[in-house]
């Protein structure tokens, strides 16, 4: 695997394999799970390409577990019965690092997974961040910001036209080195397969690919916004009046279980004032290139609609923040209250430290973002932020205690 580019989750996977008996690596198809798992595994079985292994699993699931540990069981959800056999093997062996299970869909019936407590750990993979693909130097560390470490980076310039290209191409490892026209076609084919086959497969029932496509387009038009389920259903029904709201909800559930759609939950801090918080999640594709593919857009079309391009840039930054935050045992939220204050990203660690970020497409909007961040810090009770910063395409990377910093996305890393 000489062309493998290191991933942020490599270290997480290595650590988990020293801690628990089995690690479940989950993420959308083509995000690089198998390549990453293969580097850590010493033997493997690939259910998506080995029909004989799947037949064997159906007759004698325990037989496919034989092999040097860690043993990779790729796309395990294609034979869900293997889950309980892995659990039993972990219990019998009583050693960490026995299995790596990868999956690009959450099985519809989760009952078989509940017995994994204490034996399994889950690790989410997403498409490559700019740092992983070599497009960010990573001089400004998110982990460092959460520790309150002052940071500085030289000027990094990412022209808006280049931003549009990166949004369109996305972070899919298989597209690295390909031309932009080929990448655009590949991303559309990826989404076409999801609407034609994958949604039906994960739902366990027939689905209308045309209507699934309409929902994907609605999600794309509303990317990086807290669009409600009812609004999505109304939007889809404009094209398909016979489609029921419950069915739209089922389609969306399938897309979430395929991990191509990932909501950004609302943050609930302790506030000095009695603001009512808005709890509707912000909708994102796991990679903004899927929104582009759903709308059959190009960089030129995005540049003609700067407001929409700004939302897609926000989605790209959220993708990267999620990768870096996970490595720091943190999660990415959004903040919105009924007084109109909105902050694009709040990263909170398991022990309660937090940093907040506004995401702006140009330096001329930095002051607006900085004002929002200061207002948020004033409203949070009993917990000062570790860092406040505005993330932009270009500029100098600086952050000092007590100030609102500026971070070009080309300098941000784990």
Coordinates of C-alpha atoms in Angstrom, one line a residue:
X1 CA 0.0 0.0 0.0
X2 CA 2.8 2.4 -1.1
X3 CA 0.4 5.2 -2.1
X4 CA -1.3 5.3 1.3
X5 CA -1.6 8.8 2.8
X6 CA -1.7 8.8 6.6
X7 CA -5.1 9.4 8.2
X8 CA -5.9 11.2 11.4
X9 CA -7.7 8.0 12.6
X10 CA -4.5 5.9 12.2
X11 CA -3.4 6.8 15.8
X12 CA -6.9 6.4 17.2
X13 CA -7.2 2.9 15.6
X14 CA -3.8 1.8 17.0
X15 CA -4.7 3.0 20.5
X16 CA -8.1 1.3 20.5
X17 CA -6.6 -2.0 19.4
X18 CA -4.6 -1.9 22.6
X19 CA -7.7 -1.3 24.6
X20 CA -10.6 -3.4 23.4
X21 CA -11.1 -6.8 21.8
X22 CA -12.7 -5.4 18.6
X23 CA -12.8 -2.1 16.8
X24 CA -15.7 -1.2 14.5
X25 CA -14.5 1.3 11.8
X26 CA -17.6 3.0 10.3
X27 CA -18.0 5.5 7.6
X28 CA -19.4 6.1 4.1
X29 CA -18.4 3.9 1.2
X30 CA -15.1 5.0 -0.5
X31 CA -13.9 7.0 2.5
X32 CA -10.8 4.8 2.9
X33 CA -11.9 2.5 5.8
X34 CA -10.5 -0.7 4.2
X35 CA -7.1 0.8 3.3
X36 CA -6.7 2.1 6.8
X37 CA -7.8 -1.1 8.5
X38 CA -5.6 -3.2 6.3
X39 CA -2.5 -1.4 7.5
X40 CA -3.4 -2.4 11.1
X41 CA -4.6 -5.9 10.3
X42 CA -2.5 -9.1 10.0
X43 CA -5.2 -11.2 8.3
X44 CA -8.4 -10.3 6.5
X45 CA -11.7 -11.4 5.0
X46 CA -13.5 -9.1 2.6
X47 CA -17.2 -9.8 2.5
X48 CA -18.0 -7.3 -0.4
X49 CA -15.8 -9.2 -2.9
X50 CA -15.4 -12.7 -1.5
X51 CA -18.6 -14.6 -2.2
X52 CA -17.2 -17.8 -0.8
X53 CA -16.5 -16.1 2.6
X54 CA -20.1 -14.8 2.7
X55 CA -21.4 -18.3 2.0
X56 CA -19.2 -19.7 4.7
X57 CA -20.3 -17.0 7.1
X58 CA -23.9 -18.0 6.5
X59 CA -23.2 -21.7 7.3
X60 CA -20.5 -21.4 10.0
X61 CA -19.8 -17.7 11.0
X62 CA -17.1 -18.7 13.5
X63 CA -15.0 -20.2 10.7
X64 CA -14.4 -16.8 9.0
X65 CA -12.8 -15.5 12.3
X66 CA -9.8 -17.8 12.0
X67 CA -6.7 -15.9 11.2
X68 CA -3.9 -13.9 12.8
X69 CA -5.0 -11.0 14.9
X70 CA -6.0 -8.3 14.4
X71 CA -8.3 -9.9 11.8
X72 CA -10.1 -7.6 9.5
X73 CA -13.7 -8.4 8.6
X74 CA -14.5 -5.9 5.9
X75 CA -18.2 -4.8 5.3
X76 CA -19.3 -7.0 8.2
X77 CA -22.9 -5.7 7.9
X78 CA -23.4 -7.8 4.8
X79 CA -23.4 -10.8 7.2
X80 CA -24.7 -9.4 10.5
X81 CA -24.7 -12.8 12.2
X82 CA -20.9 -12.5 12.4
X83 CA -21.3 -9.9 15.1
X84 CA -22.3 -12.2 17.9
X85 CA -19.5 -14.7 16.9
X86 CA -16.9 -11.9 17.1
X87 CA -18.3 -11.0 20.5
X88 CA -18.0 -14.6 21.7
X89 CA -14.5 -14.9 20.4
X90 CA -13.5 -11.7 22.2
X91 CA -14.9 -13.1 25.4
X92 CA -13.1 -16.4 25.0
X93 CA -9.7 -15.0 24.1
X94 CA -9.7 -12.1 26.6
X95 CA -7.1 -10.2 24.7
X96 CA -7.3 -6.7 23.1
X97 CA -6.9 -6.1 19.4
X98 CA -8.4 -9.3 18.1
X99 CA -10.7 -7.9 15.3
X100 CA -11.3 -4.9 13.1
X101 CA -14.8 -4.7 11.6
X102 CA -15.4 -2.2 8.9
X103 CA -18.9 -1.1 7.6
X104 CA -20.3 1.5 5.3
X105 CA -23.9 1.1 6.6
X106 CA -25.5 0.6 10.0
X107 CA -27.7 -2.5 9.8
X108 CA -31.5 -1.8 10.0
X109 CA -31.8 -4.2 13.0
X110 CA -29.4 -3.0 15.7
X111 CA -30.5 -5.7 18.2
X112 CA -27.5 -7.9 17.4
X113 CA -25.2 -5.0 18.3
X114 CA -26.3 -4.3 21.8
X115 CA -24.2 -7.1 23.3
X116 CA -21.0 -5.4 22.2
X117 CA -20.7 -3.2 25.3
X118 CA -17.3 -3.5 26.8
X119 CA -16.0 -5.5 23.9
X120 CA -16.3 -3.2 20.9
X121 CA -15.2 0.4 20.3
X122 CA -16.5 2.4 17.4
X123 CA -14.3 4.6 15.2
X124 CA -15.9 7.0 12.6
X125 CA -14.1 7.7 9.3
X126 CA -15.0 10.4 6.9
X127 CA -13.5 11.6 3.6
X128 CA -10.1 13.1 3.8
X129 CA -9.6 16.5 5.4
X130 CA -7.4 19.1 3.7
X131 CA -4.6 18.2 6.2
X132 CA -4.8 14.5 5.3
X133 CA -4.8 15.2 1.5
X134 CA -1.7 17.5 1.9
X135 CA -3.6 20.8 1.3
X136 CA -3.2 22.1 4.8
X137 CA 0.1 22.4 6.6
X138 CA -1.6 21.9 10.0
X139 CA 0.5 24.6 11.7
X140 CA -2.6 25.5 13.8
X141 CA -3.6 22.5 15.9
X142 CA -7.2 22.1 17.0
X143 CA -6.0 20.0 20.0
X144 CA -3.7 22.9 20.9
X145 CA -6.5 25.4 20.7
X146 CA -8.6 23.3 23.0
X147 CA -5.6 23.3 25.4
X148 CA -5.4 27.1 25.2
X149 CA -2.0 27.0 23.5
X150 CA -1.2 30.2 21.6
X151 CA -0.5 29.6 18.0
X152 CA 0.8 31.3 14.9
X153 CA 1.1 30.4 11.2
X154 CA 2.4 32.2 8.2
X155 CA 0.1 33.5 5.5
X156 CA -1.8 30.8 3.6
X157 CA -3.7 31.7 0.5
X158 CA -6.5 29.6 -0.9
X159 CA -8.1 31.6 -3.8
X160 CA -11.9 31.4 -4.0
X161 CA -11.7 29.7 -7.3
X162 CA -9.6 27.0 -5.7
X163 CA -12.1 26.7 -2.8
X164 CA -14.8 26.0 -5.4
X165 CA -12.7 23.3 -7.0
X166 CA -11.9 21.6 -3.6
X167 CA -15.6 21.6 -2.7
X168 CA -16.5 20.0 -6.0
X169 CA -13.8 17.3 -5.8
X170 CA -14.2 16.4 -2.2
X171 CA -12.0 14.3 0.0
X172 CA -12.5 10.9 -1.5
X173 CA -9.2 9.0 -1.6
X174 CA -10.0 7.2 -4.8
X175 CA -10.2 10.5 -6.7
X176 CA -6.8 11.7 -5.7
X177 CA -4.7 12.6 -8.8
X178 CA -7.7 12.5 -11.0
X179 CA -8.8 15.4 -13.2
X180 CA -11.7 17.6 -12.0
X181 CA -14.1 16.6 -14.8
X182 CA -13.5 12.9 -14.0
X183 CA -13.9 13.5 -10.3
X184 CA -17.2 15.3 -10.9
X185 CA -18.5 12.4 -12.9
X186 CA -17.3 9.9 -10.3
X187 CA -19.0 11.8 -7.5
X188 CA -22.3 11.9 -9.5
X189 CA -22.0 8.2 -10.1
X190 CA -21.4 7.6 -6.4
X191 CA -24.6 9.5 -5.5
X192 CA -26.5 7.8 -8.3
X193 CA -25.6 4.4 -6.9
X194 CA -26.8 5.5 -3.4
X195 CA -30.2 6.6 -4.7
X196 CA -30.7 3.6 -7.0
X197 CA -29.4 0.7 -4.8
X198 CA -28.0 1.6 -1.4
X199 CA -31.0 3.3 0.1
X200 CA -33.2 0.3 -0.8
X201 CA -30.6 -2.1 0.5
X202 CA -30.2 -0.5 3.9
X203 CA -33.9 0.0 4.2
X204 CA -34.7 -3.6 3.4
X205 CA -37.5 -2.5 1.1
X206 CA -38.0 -1.0 -2.4
X207 CA -37.4 2.7 -2.8
X208 CA -38.1 5.1 -5.6
X209 CA -34.7 6.3 -6.8
X210 CA -36.3 9.4 -8.4
X211 CA -37.8 10.5 -5.1
X212 CA -34.6 9.7 -3.3
X213 CA -32.8 11.9 -5.8
X214 CA -35.3 14.7 -5.1
X215 CA -34.6 14.5 -1.4
X216 CA -30.9 14.6 -2.0
X217 CA -31.3 17.7 -4.1
X218 CA -33.4 19.3 -1.4
X219 CA -30.7 18.5 1.2
X220 CA -28.1 20.0 -1.2
X221 CA -30.1 23.2 -1.6
X222 CA -30.3 23.5 2.2
X223 CA -26.8 22.4 3.1
X224 CA -25.3 23.9 6.2
X225 CA -28.7 25.2 7.4
X226 CA -31.0 24.0 10.2
X227 CA -33.7 23.0 7.7
X228 CA -36.5 21.1 9.4
X229 CA -37.9 17.7 8.4
X230 CA -41.2 19.3 7.6
X231 CA -39.6 21.8 5.2
X232 CA -37.7 19.0 3.5
X233 CA -40.9 17.0 3.2
X234 CA -42.7 20.0 1.7
X235 CA -39.9 20.7 -0.7
X236 CA -39.8 17.1 -1.9
X237 CA -43.6 16.9 -2.2
X238 CA -43.6 19.9 -4.6
X239 CA -42.1 17.4 -7.1
X240 CA -43.8 14.3 -5.8
X241 CA -47.2 15.2 -4.2
X242 CA -48.0 11.6 -3.4
X243 CA -44.9 11.2 -1.2
X244 CA -45.8 11.1 2.5
X245 CA -43.8 12.8 5.2
X246 CA -43.2 9.5 7.0
X247 CA -41.6 8.2 3.8
X248 CA -39.4 11.2 3.5
X249 CA -38.3 10.6 7.1
X250 CA -37.5 7.0 6.2
X251 CA -35.4 8.0 3.2
X252 CA -33.5 10.5 5.4
X253 CA -33.0 7.8 8.0
X254 CA -31.5 5.5 5.4
X255 CA -29.1 8.2 4.2
X256 CA -28.0 8.8 7.8
X257 CA -27.4 5.0 8.3
X258 CA -25.4 5.0 5.0
X259 CA -23.4 7.8 6.7
X260 CA -23.6 10.1 3.6
X261 CA -25.7 12.6 5.6
X262 CA -24.4 13.7 9.0
X263 CA -26.3 16.2 11.2
X264 CA -24.6 18.8 13.3
X265 CA -26.3 18.8 16.7
X266 CA -27.1 22.0 18.7
X267 CA -24.8 22.9 21.6
X268 CA -26.5 23.3 25.0
X269 CA -24.2 25.4 27.3
X270 CA -25.0 27.0 30.6
X271 CA -26.1 30.5 29.9
X272 CA -26.2 33.6 32.1
X273 CA -29.3 34.8 30.4
X274 CA -32.5 32.9 29.7
X275 CA -32.2 32.6 25.9
X276 CA -34.2 29.9 24.3
X277 CA -32.0 27.7 22.2
X278 CA -32.9 26.4 18.7
X279 CA -32.3 22.7 18.7
X280 CA -32.9 21.8 15.0
X281 CA -29.7 20.2 13.7
X282 CA -27.8 21.7 10.9
X283 CA -27.8 19.4 7.8
X284 CA -24.6 18.4 6.1
X285 CA -23.5 15.8 3.7
X286 CA -20.4 13.9 5.0
X287 CA -18.6 15.7 2.2
X288 CA -19.7 18.9 0.4
X289 CA -18.9 17.3 -2.9
X290 CA -22.1 15.2 -2.6
X291 CA -24.2 18.4 -2.4
X292 CA -22.5 19.5 -5.6
X293 CA -23.1 16.2 -7.2
X294 CA -26.8 16.2 -6.2
X295 CA -27.2 19.6 -8.0
X296 CA -25.0 18.6 -10.9
X297 CA -23.0 21.8 -10.3
X298 CA -19.5 22.9 -11.3
X299 CA -17.0 25.3 -9.8
X300 CA -18.1 27.9 -12.3
X301 CA -21.7 27.7 -11.2
X302 CA -20.7 27.9 -7.5
X303 CA -18.6 31.0 -8.2
X304 CA -21.8 32.6 -9.7
X305 CA -23.6 32.2 -6.3
X306 CA -21.2 33.3 -3.6
X307 CA -23.8 33.0 -0.8
X308 CA -24.3 29.3 -1.6
X309 CA -20.5 28.8 -2.1
X310 CA -20.1 30.2 1.5
X311 CA -22.5 27.5 2.8
X312 CA -20.6 24.8 1.0
X313 CA -17.3 26.2 2.4
X314 CA -18.8 26.0 5.9
X315 CA -19.7 22.4 5.2
X316 CA -16.1 21.7 4.1
X317 CA -14.7 23.2 7.3
X318 CA -17.2 21.2 9.4
X319 CA -16.0 18.0 7.7
X320 CA -12.4 18.9 8.6
X321 CA -13.2 20.0 12.2
X322 CA -15.0 16.7 12.8
X323 CA -11.9 14.7 11.9
X324 CA -9.6 16.8 14.1
X325 CA -12.1 17.0 16.9
X326 CA -12.6 13.2 17.1
X327 CA -8.8 12.8 17.5
X328 CA -9.1 15.2 20.5
X329 CA -12.0 13.3 22.1
X330 CA -14.3 16.1 21.2
X331 CA -17.5 16.7 19.1
X332 CA -18.6 19.5 16.8
X333 CA -21.8 21.3 17.5
X334 CA -23.6 24.5 16.3
X335 CA -25.1 27.3 18.4
X336 CA -28.3 29.2 17.6
X337 CA -30.7 31.0 19.9
X338 CA -34.0 32.7 19.5
X339 CA -32.3 36.2 19.9
X340 CA -30.7 35.6 16.5
X341 CA -27.1 34.8 17.7
X342 CA -25.6 32.1 15.5
X343 CA -22.1 30.5 15.7
X344 CA -21.1 28.0 13.1
X345 CA -19.1 25.5 15.1
X346 CA -18.5 24.8 18.8
X347 CA -16.0 22.1 19.6
X348 CA -16.5 20.6 23.0
X349 CA -14.3 17.9 24.6
X350 CA -15.5 15.1 26.8
X351 CA -14.1 17.0 29.9
X352 CA -16.0 20.2 29.1
X353 CA -13.4 22.4 27.4
X354 CA -14.7 24.2 24.4
X355 CA -13.7 26.4 21.5
X356 CA -15.9 28.3 19.1
X357 CA -15.5 29.1 15.4
X358 CA -17.2 31.2 12.8
X359 CA -16.6 30.2 9.2
X360 CA -16.4 33.0 6.6
X361 CA -15.6 32.9 2.9
X362 CA -13.6 36.1 3.0
X363 CA -11.5 38.3 5.3
X364 CA -14.0 41.2 5.0
X365 CA -16.5 39.2 7.1
X366 CA -14.0 38.4 9.9
X367 CA -15.2 41.3 12.1
X368 CA -18.8 40.1 11.9
X369 CA -17.7 36.6 12.9
X370 CA -15.6 37.9 15.8
X371 CA -18.5 39.9 17.2
X372 CA -20.7 36.8 17.2
X373 CA -18.0 34.8 19.0
X374 CA -17.5 37.5 21.7
X375 CA -21.3 37.6 22.3
X376 CA -21.4 33.8 22.7
X377 CA -18.5 33.9 25.2
X378 CA -20.4 36.5 27.3
X379 CA -23.5 34.3 27.4
X380 CA -21.8 31.1 28.6
X381 CA -21.9 30.7 32.4
X382 CA -19.0 29.4 34.4
X383 CA -16.9 28.2 31.5
X384 CA -14.5 30.4 29.5
X385 CA -13.7 29.3 26.0
X386 CA -10.3 27.7 25.3
X387 CA -10.2 29.6 22.0
X388 CA -12.3 31.7 19.7
X389 CA -11.4 32.1 16.0
X390 CA -12.7 32.8 12.6
X391 CA -11.8 30.3 9.9
X392 CA -11.3 31.7 6.4
X393 CA -9.8 30.6 3.1
X394 CA -6.8 33.0 3.2
X395 CA -4.8 35.1 5.6
X396 CA -2.4 34.7 8.6
X397 CA -3.0 32.2 11.3
X398 CA -2.9 33.7 14.7
X399 CA -4.5 33.1 18.1
X400 CA -3.7 34.5 21.5
X401 CA -5.4 34.2 24.9
X402 CA -8.3 36.7 25.3
X403 CA -8.5 37.4 21.6
X404 CA -10.5 36.2 18.6
X405 CA -8.0 34.6 16.2
X406 CA -8.0 34.1 12.5
X407 CA -7.3 30.7 11.0
X408 CA -6.9 30.0 7.3
X409 CA -8.2 26.6 6.5
X410 CA -4.9 25.8 4.9
X411 CA -3.1 26.0 8.3
X412 CA -5.6 24.0 10.4
X413 CA -4.9 20.5 11.5
X414 CA -5.4 18.0 14.3

